[in-house]
mmCIF file of N, CA and C in Angstrom:
data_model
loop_
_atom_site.group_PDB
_atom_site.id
_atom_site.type_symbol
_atom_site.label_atom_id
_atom_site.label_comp_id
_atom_site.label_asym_id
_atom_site.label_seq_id
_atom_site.Cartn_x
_atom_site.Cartn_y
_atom_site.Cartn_z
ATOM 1 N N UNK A 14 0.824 -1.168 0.000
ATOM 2 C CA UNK A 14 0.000 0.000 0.000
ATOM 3 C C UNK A 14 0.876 1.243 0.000
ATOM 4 N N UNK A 15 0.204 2.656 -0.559
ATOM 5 C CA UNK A 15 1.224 3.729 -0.543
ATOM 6 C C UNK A 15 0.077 4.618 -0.378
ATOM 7 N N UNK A 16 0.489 5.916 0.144
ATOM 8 C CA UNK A 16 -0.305 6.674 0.343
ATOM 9 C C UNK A 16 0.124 7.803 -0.531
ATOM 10 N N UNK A 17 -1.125 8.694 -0.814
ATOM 11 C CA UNK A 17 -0.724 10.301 -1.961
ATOM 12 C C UNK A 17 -0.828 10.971 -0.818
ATOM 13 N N UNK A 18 -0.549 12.244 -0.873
ATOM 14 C CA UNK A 18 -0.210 13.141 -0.082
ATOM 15 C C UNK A 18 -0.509 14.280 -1.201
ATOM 16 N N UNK A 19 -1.405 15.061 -1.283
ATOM 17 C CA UNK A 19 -2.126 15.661 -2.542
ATOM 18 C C UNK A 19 -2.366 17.667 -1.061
ATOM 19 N N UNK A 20 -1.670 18.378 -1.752
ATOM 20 C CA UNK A 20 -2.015 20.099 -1.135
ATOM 21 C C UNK A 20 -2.752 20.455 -1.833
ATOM 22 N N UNK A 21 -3.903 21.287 -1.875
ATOM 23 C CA UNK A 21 -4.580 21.982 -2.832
ATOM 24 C C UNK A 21 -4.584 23.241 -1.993
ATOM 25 N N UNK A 22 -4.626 24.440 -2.923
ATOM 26 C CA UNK A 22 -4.570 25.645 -2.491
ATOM 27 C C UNK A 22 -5.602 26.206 -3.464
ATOM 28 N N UNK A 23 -6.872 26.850 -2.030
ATOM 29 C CA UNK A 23 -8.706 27.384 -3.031
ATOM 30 C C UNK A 23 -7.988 28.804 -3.555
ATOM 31 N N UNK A 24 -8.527 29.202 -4.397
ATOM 32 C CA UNK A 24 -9.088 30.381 -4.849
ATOM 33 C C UNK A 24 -9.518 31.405 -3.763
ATOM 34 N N UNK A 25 -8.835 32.472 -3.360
ATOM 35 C CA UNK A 25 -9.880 33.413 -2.566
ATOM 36 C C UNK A 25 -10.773 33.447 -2.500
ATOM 37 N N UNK A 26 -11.503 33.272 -1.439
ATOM 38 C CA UNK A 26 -13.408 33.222 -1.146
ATOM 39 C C UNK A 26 -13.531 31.876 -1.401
ATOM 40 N N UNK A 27 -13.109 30.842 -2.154
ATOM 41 C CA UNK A 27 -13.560 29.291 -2.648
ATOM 42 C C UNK A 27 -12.871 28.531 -1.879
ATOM 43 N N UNK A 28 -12.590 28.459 -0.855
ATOM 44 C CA UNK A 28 -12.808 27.483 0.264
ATOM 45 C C UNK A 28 -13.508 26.800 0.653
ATOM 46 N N UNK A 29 -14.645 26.928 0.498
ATOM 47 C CA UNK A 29 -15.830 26.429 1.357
ATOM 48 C C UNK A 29 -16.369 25.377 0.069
ATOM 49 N N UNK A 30 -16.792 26.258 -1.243
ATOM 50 C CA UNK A 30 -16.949 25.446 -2.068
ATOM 51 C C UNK A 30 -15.723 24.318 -2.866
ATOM 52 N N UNK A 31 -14.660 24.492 -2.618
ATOM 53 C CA UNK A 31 -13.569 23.462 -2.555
ATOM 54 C C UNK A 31 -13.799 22.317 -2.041
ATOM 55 N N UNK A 32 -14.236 22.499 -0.696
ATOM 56 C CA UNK A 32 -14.423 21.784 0.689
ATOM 57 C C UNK A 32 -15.621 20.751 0.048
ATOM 58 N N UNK A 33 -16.660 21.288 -0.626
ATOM 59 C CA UNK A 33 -17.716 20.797 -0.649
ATOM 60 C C UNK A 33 -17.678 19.894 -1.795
ATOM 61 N N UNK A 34 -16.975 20.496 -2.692
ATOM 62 C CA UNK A 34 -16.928 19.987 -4.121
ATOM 63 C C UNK A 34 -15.976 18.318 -3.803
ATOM 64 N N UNK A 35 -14.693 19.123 -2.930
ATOM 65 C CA UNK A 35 -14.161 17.480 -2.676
ATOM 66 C C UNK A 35 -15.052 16.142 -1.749
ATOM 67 N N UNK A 36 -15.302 16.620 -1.102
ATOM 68 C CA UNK A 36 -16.740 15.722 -0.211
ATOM 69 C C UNK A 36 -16.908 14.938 -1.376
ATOM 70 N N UNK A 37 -17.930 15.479 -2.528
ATOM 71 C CA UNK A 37 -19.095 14.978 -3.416
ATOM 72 C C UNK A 37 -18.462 14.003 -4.168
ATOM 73 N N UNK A 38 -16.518 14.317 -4.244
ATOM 74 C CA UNK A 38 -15.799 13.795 -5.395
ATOM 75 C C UNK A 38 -15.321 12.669 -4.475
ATOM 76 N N UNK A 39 -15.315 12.311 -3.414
ATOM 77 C CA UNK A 39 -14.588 11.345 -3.055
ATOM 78 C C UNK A 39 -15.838 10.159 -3.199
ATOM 79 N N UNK A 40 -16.904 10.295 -3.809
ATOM 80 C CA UNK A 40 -17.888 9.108 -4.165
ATOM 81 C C UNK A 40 -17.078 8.709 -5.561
ATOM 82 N N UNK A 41 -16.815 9.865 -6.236
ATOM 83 C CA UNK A 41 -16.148 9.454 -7.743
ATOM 84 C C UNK A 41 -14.530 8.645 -7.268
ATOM 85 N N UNK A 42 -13.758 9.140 -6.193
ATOM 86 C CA UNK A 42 -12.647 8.446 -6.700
ATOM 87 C C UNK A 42 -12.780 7.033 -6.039
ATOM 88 N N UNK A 43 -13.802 7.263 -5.127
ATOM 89 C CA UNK A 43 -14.058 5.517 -4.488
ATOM 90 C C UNK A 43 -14.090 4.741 -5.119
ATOM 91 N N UNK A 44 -14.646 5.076 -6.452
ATOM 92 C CA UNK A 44 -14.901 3.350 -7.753
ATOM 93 C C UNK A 44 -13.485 3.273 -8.251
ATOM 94 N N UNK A 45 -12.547 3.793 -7.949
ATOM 95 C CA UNK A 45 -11.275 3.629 -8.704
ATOM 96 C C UNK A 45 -10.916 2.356 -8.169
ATOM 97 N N UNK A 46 -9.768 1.130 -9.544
ATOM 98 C CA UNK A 46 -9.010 0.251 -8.800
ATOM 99 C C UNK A 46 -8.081 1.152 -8.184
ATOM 100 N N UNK A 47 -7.838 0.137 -7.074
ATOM 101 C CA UNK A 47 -6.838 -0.187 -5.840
ATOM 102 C C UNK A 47 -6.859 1.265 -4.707
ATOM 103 N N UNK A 48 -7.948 2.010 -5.057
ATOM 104 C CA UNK A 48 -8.746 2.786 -3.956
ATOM 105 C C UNK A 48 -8.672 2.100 -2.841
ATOM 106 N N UNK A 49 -8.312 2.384 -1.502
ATOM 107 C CA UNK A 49 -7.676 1.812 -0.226
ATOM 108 C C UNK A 49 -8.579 2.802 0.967
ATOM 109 N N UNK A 50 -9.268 4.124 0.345
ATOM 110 C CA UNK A 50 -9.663 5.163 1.293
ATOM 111 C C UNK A 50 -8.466 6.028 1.296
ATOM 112 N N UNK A 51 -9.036 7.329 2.165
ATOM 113 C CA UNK A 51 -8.741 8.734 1.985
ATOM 114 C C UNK A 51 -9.158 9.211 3.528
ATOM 115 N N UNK A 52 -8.429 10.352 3.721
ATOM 116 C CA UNK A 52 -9.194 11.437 4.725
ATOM 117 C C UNK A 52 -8.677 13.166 3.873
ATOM 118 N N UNK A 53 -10.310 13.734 3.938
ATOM 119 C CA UNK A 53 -9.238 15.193 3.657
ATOM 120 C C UNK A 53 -9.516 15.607 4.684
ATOM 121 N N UNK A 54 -8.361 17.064 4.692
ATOM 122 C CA UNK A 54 -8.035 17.835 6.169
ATOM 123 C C UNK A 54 -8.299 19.765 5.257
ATOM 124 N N UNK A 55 -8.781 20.051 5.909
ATOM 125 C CA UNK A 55 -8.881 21.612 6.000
ATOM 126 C C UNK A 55 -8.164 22.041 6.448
ATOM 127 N N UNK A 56 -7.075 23.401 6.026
ATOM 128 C CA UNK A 56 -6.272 23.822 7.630
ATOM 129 C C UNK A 56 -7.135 25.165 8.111
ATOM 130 N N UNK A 57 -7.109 24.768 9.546
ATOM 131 C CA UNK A 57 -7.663 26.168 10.351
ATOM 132 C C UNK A 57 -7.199 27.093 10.343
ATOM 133 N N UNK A 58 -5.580 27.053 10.539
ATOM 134 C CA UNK A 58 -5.144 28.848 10.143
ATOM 135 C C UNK A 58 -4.921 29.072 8.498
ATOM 136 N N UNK A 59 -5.083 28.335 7.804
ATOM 137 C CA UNK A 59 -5.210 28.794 6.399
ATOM 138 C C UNK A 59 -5.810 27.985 5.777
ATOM 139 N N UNK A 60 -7.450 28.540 5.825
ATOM 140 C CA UNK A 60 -9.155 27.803 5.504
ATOM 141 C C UNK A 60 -8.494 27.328 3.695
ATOM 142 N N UNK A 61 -7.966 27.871 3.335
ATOM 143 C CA UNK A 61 -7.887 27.907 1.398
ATOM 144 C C UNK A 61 -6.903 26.815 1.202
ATOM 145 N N UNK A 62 -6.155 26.214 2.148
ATOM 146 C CA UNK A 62 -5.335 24.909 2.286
ATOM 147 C C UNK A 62 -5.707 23.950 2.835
ATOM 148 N N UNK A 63 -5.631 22.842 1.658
ATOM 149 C CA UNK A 63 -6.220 21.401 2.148
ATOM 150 C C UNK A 63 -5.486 20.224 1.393
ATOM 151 N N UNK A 64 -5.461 19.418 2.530
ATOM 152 C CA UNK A 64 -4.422 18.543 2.409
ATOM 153 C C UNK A 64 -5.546 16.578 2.274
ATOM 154 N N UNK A 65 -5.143 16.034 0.896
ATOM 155 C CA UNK A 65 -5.490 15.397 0.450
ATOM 156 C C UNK A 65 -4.732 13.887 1.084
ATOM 157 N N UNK A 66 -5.167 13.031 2.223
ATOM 158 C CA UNK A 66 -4.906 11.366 2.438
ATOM 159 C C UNK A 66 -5.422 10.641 1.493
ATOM 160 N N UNK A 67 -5.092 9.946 0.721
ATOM 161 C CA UNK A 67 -5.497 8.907 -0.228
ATOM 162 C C UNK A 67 -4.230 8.039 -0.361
ATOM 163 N N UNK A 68 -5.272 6.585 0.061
ATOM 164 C CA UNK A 68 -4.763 5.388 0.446
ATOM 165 C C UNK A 68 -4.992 4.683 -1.217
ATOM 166 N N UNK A 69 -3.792 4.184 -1.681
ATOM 167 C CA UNK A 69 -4.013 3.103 -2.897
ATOM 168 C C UNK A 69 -3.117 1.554 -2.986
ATOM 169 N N UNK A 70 -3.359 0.535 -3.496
ATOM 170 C CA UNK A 70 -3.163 -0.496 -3.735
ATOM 171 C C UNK A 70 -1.357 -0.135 -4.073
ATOM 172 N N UNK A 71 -1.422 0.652 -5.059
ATOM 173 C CA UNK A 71 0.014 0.941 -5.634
ATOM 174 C C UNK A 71 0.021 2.306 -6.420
ATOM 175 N N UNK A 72 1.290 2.910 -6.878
ATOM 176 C CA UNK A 72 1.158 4.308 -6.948
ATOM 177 C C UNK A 72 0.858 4.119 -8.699
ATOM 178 N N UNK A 73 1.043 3.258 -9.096
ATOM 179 C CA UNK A 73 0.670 2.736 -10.732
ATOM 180 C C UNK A 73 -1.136 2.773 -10.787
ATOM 181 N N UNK A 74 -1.795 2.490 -9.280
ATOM 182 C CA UNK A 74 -3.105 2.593 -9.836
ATOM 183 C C UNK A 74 -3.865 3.916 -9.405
ATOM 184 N N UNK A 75 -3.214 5.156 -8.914
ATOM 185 C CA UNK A 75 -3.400 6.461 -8.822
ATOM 186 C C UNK A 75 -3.012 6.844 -10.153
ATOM 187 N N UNK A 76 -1.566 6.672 -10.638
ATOM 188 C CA UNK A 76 -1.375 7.671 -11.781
ATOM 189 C C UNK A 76 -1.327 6.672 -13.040
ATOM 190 N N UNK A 77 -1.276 5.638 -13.161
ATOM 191 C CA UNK A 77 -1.860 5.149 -14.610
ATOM 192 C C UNK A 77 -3.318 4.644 -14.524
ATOM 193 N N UNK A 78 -3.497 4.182 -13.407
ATOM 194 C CA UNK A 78 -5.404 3.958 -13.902
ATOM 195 C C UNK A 78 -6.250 4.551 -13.468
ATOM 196 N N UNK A 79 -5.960 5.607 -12.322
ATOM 197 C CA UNK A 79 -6.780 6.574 -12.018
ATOM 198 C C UNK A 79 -6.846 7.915 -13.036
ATOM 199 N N UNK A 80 -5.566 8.679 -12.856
ATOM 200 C CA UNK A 80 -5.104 9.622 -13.689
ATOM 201 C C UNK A 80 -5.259 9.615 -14.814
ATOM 202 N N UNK A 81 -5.028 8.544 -15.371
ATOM 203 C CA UNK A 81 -5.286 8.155 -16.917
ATOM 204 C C UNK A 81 -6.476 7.520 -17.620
ATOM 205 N N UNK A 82 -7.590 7.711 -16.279
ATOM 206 C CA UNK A 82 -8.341 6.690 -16.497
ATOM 207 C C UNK A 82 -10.014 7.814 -16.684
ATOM 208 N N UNK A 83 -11.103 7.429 -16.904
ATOM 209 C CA UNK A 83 -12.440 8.065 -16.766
ATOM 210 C C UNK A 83 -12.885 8.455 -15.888
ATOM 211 N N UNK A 84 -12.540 8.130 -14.725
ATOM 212 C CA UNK A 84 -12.398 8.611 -13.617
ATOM 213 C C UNK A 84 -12.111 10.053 -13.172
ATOM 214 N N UNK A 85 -10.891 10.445 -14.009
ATOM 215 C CA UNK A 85 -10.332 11.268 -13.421
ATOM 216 C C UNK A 85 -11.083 12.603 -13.205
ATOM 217 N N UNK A 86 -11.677 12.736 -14.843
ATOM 218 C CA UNK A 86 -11.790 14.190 -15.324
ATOM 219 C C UNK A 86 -13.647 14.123 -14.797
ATOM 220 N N UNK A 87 -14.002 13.230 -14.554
ATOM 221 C CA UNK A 87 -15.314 13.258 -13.248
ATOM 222 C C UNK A 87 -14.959 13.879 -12.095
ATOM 223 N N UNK A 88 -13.945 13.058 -11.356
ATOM 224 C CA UNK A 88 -13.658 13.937 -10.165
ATOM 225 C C UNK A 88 -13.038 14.703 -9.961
ATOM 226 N N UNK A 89 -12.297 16.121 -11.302
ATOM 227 C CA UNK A 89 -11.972 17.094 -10.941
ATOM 228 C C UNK A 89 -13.034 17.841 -11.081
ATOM 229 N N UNK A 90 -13.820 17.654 -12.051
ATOM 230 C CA UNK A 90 -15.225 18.833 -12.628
ATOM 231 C C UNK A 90 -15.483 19.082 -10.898
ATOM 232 N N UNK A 91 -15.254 18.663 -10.070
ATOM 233 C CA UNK A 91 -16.322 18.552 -8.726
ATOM 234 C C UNK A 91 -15.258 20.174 -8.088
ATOM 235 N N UNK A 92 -14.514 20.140 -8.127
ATOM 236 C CA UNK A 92 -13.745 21.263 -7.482
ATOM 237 C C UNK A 92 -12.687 22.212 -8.045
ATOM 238 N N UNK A 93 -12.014 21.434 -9.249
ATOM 239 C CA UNK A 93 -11.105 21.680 -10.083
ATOM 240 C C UNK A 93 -11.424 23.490 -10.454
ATOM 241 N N UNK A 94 -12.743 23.775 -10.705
ATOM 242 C CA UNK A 94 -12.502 25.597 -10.804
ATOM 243 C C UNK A 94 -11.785 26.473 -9.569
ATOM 244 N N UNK A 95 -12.034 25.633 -8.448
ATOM 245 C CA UNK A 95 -11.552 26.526 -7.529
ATOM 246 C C UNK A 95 -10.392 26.242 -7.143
ATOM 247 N N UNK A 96 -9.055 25.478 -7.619
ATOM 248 C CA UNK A 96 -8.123 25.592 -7.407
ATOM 249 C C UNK A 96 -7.480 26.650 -8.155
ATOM 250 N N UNK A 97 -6.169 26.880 -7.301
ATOM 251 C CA UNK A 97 -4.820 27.779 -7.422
ATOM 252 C C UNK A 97 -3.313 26.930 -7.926
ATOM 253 N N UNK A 98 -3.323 26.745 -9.261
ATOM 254 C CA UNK A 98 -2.150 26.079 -10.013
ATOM 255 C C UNK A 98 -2.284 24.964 -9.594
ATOM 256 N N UNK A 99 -1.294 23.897 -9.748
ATOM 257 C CA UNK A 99 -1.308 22.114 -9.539
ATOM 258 C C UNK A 99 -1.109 22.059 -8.429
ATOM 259 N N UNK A 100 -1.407 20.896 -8.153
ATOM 260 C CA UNK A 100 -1.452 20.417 -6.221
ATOM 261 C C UNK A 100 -0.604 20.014 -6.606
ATOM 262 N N UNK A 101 0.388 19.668 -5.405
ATOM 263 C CA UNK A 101 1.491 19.556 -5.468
ATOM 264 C C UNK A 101 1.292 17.589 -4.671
ATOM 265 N N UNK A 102 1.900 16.824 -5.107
ATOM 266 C CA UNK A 102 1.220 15.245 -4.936
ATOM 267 C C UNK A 102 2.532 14.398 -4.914
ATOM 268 N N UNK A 103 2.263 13.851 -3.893
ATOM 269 C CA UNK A 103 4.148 13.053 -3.708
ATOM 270 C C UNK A 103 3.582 11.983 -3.333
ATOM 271 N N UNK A 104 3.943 10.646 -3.284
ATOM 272 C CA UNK A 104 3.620 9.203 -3.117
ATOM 273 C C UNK A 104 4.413 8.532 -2.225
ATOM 274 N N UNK A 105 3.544 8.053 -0.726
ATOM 275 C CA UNK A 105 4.821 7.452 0.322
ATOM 276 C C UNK A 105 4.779 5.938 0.225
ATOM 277 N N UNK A 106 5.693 5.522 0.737
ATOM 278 C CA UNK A 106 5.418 4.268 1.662
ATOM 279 C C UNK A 106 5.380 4.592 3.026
ATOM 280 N N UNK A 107 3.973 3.589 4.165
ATOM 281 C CA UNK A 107 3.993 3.810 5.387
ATOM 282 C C UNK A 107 4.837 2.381 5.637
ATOM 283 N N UNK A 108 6.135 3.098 6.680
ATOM 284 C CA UNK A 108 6.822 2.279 7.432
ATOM 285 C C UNK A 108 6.921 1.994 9.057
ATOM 286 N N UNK A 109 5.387 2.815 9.472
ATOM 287 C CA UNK A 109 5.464 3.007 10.932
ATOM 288 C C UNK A 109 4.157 3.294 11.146
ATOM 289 N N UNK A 110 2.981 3.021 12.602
ATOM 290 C CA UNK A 110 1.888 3.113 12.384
ATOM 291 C C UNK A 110 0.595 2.943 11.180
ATOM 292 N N UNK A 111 -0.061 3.163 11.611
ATOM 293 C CA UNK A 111 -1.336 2.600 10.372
ATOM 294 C C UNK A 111 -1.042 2.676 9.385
ATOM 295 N N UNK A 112 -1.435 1.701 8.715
ATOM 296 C CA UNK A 112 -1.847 2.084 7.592
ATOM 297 C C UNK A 112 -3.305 2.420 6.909
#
């Protein structure tokens, strides 16, 4: 298992609808293979930053069959206007606590 680690930074004022739009989209990335689950996080001292947990099988089924897949461009329509340039998305291995 590997986890994404996905920042998104809203649009001034589009926070809230960011917030909401990702909610609706995590029904879309649930049907993905090797989807493992997710948590997103809001930050409190900076509402327009949010930090994306997504759990996958392997980092091949985020960026070749998710990314590349029908999937994808469903679950950006959900929030994708209110971002600020590319999220910035790095891929771990957990070697300590949960997975």
């Amino acid at each position: 298992m590997v986890v994404e680690i996905a920042i998104l930074e809203a649009k001034p004022g589009q926070a809230d609808a960011m917030r909401e739009g990702l909610a609706r989209a995590r029904a879309v990335i649930s049907r993905a293979k090797g989807y493992r689950g997710s948590v997103f996080q809001q930050s409190i001292e900076k509402p327009e930053r949010i930090v994306l947990y997504i759990k996958w099988e392997s980092v091949s089924d985020h960026t070749e069959g998710f990314r590349k897949g029908p999937l994808f461009t469903e679950w950006r329509a959900h929030w994708g206007e209110y971002l600020v340039g590319t999220p910035d998305v790095l891929h771990y291995n957990v070697f300590a606590g949960e997975e």
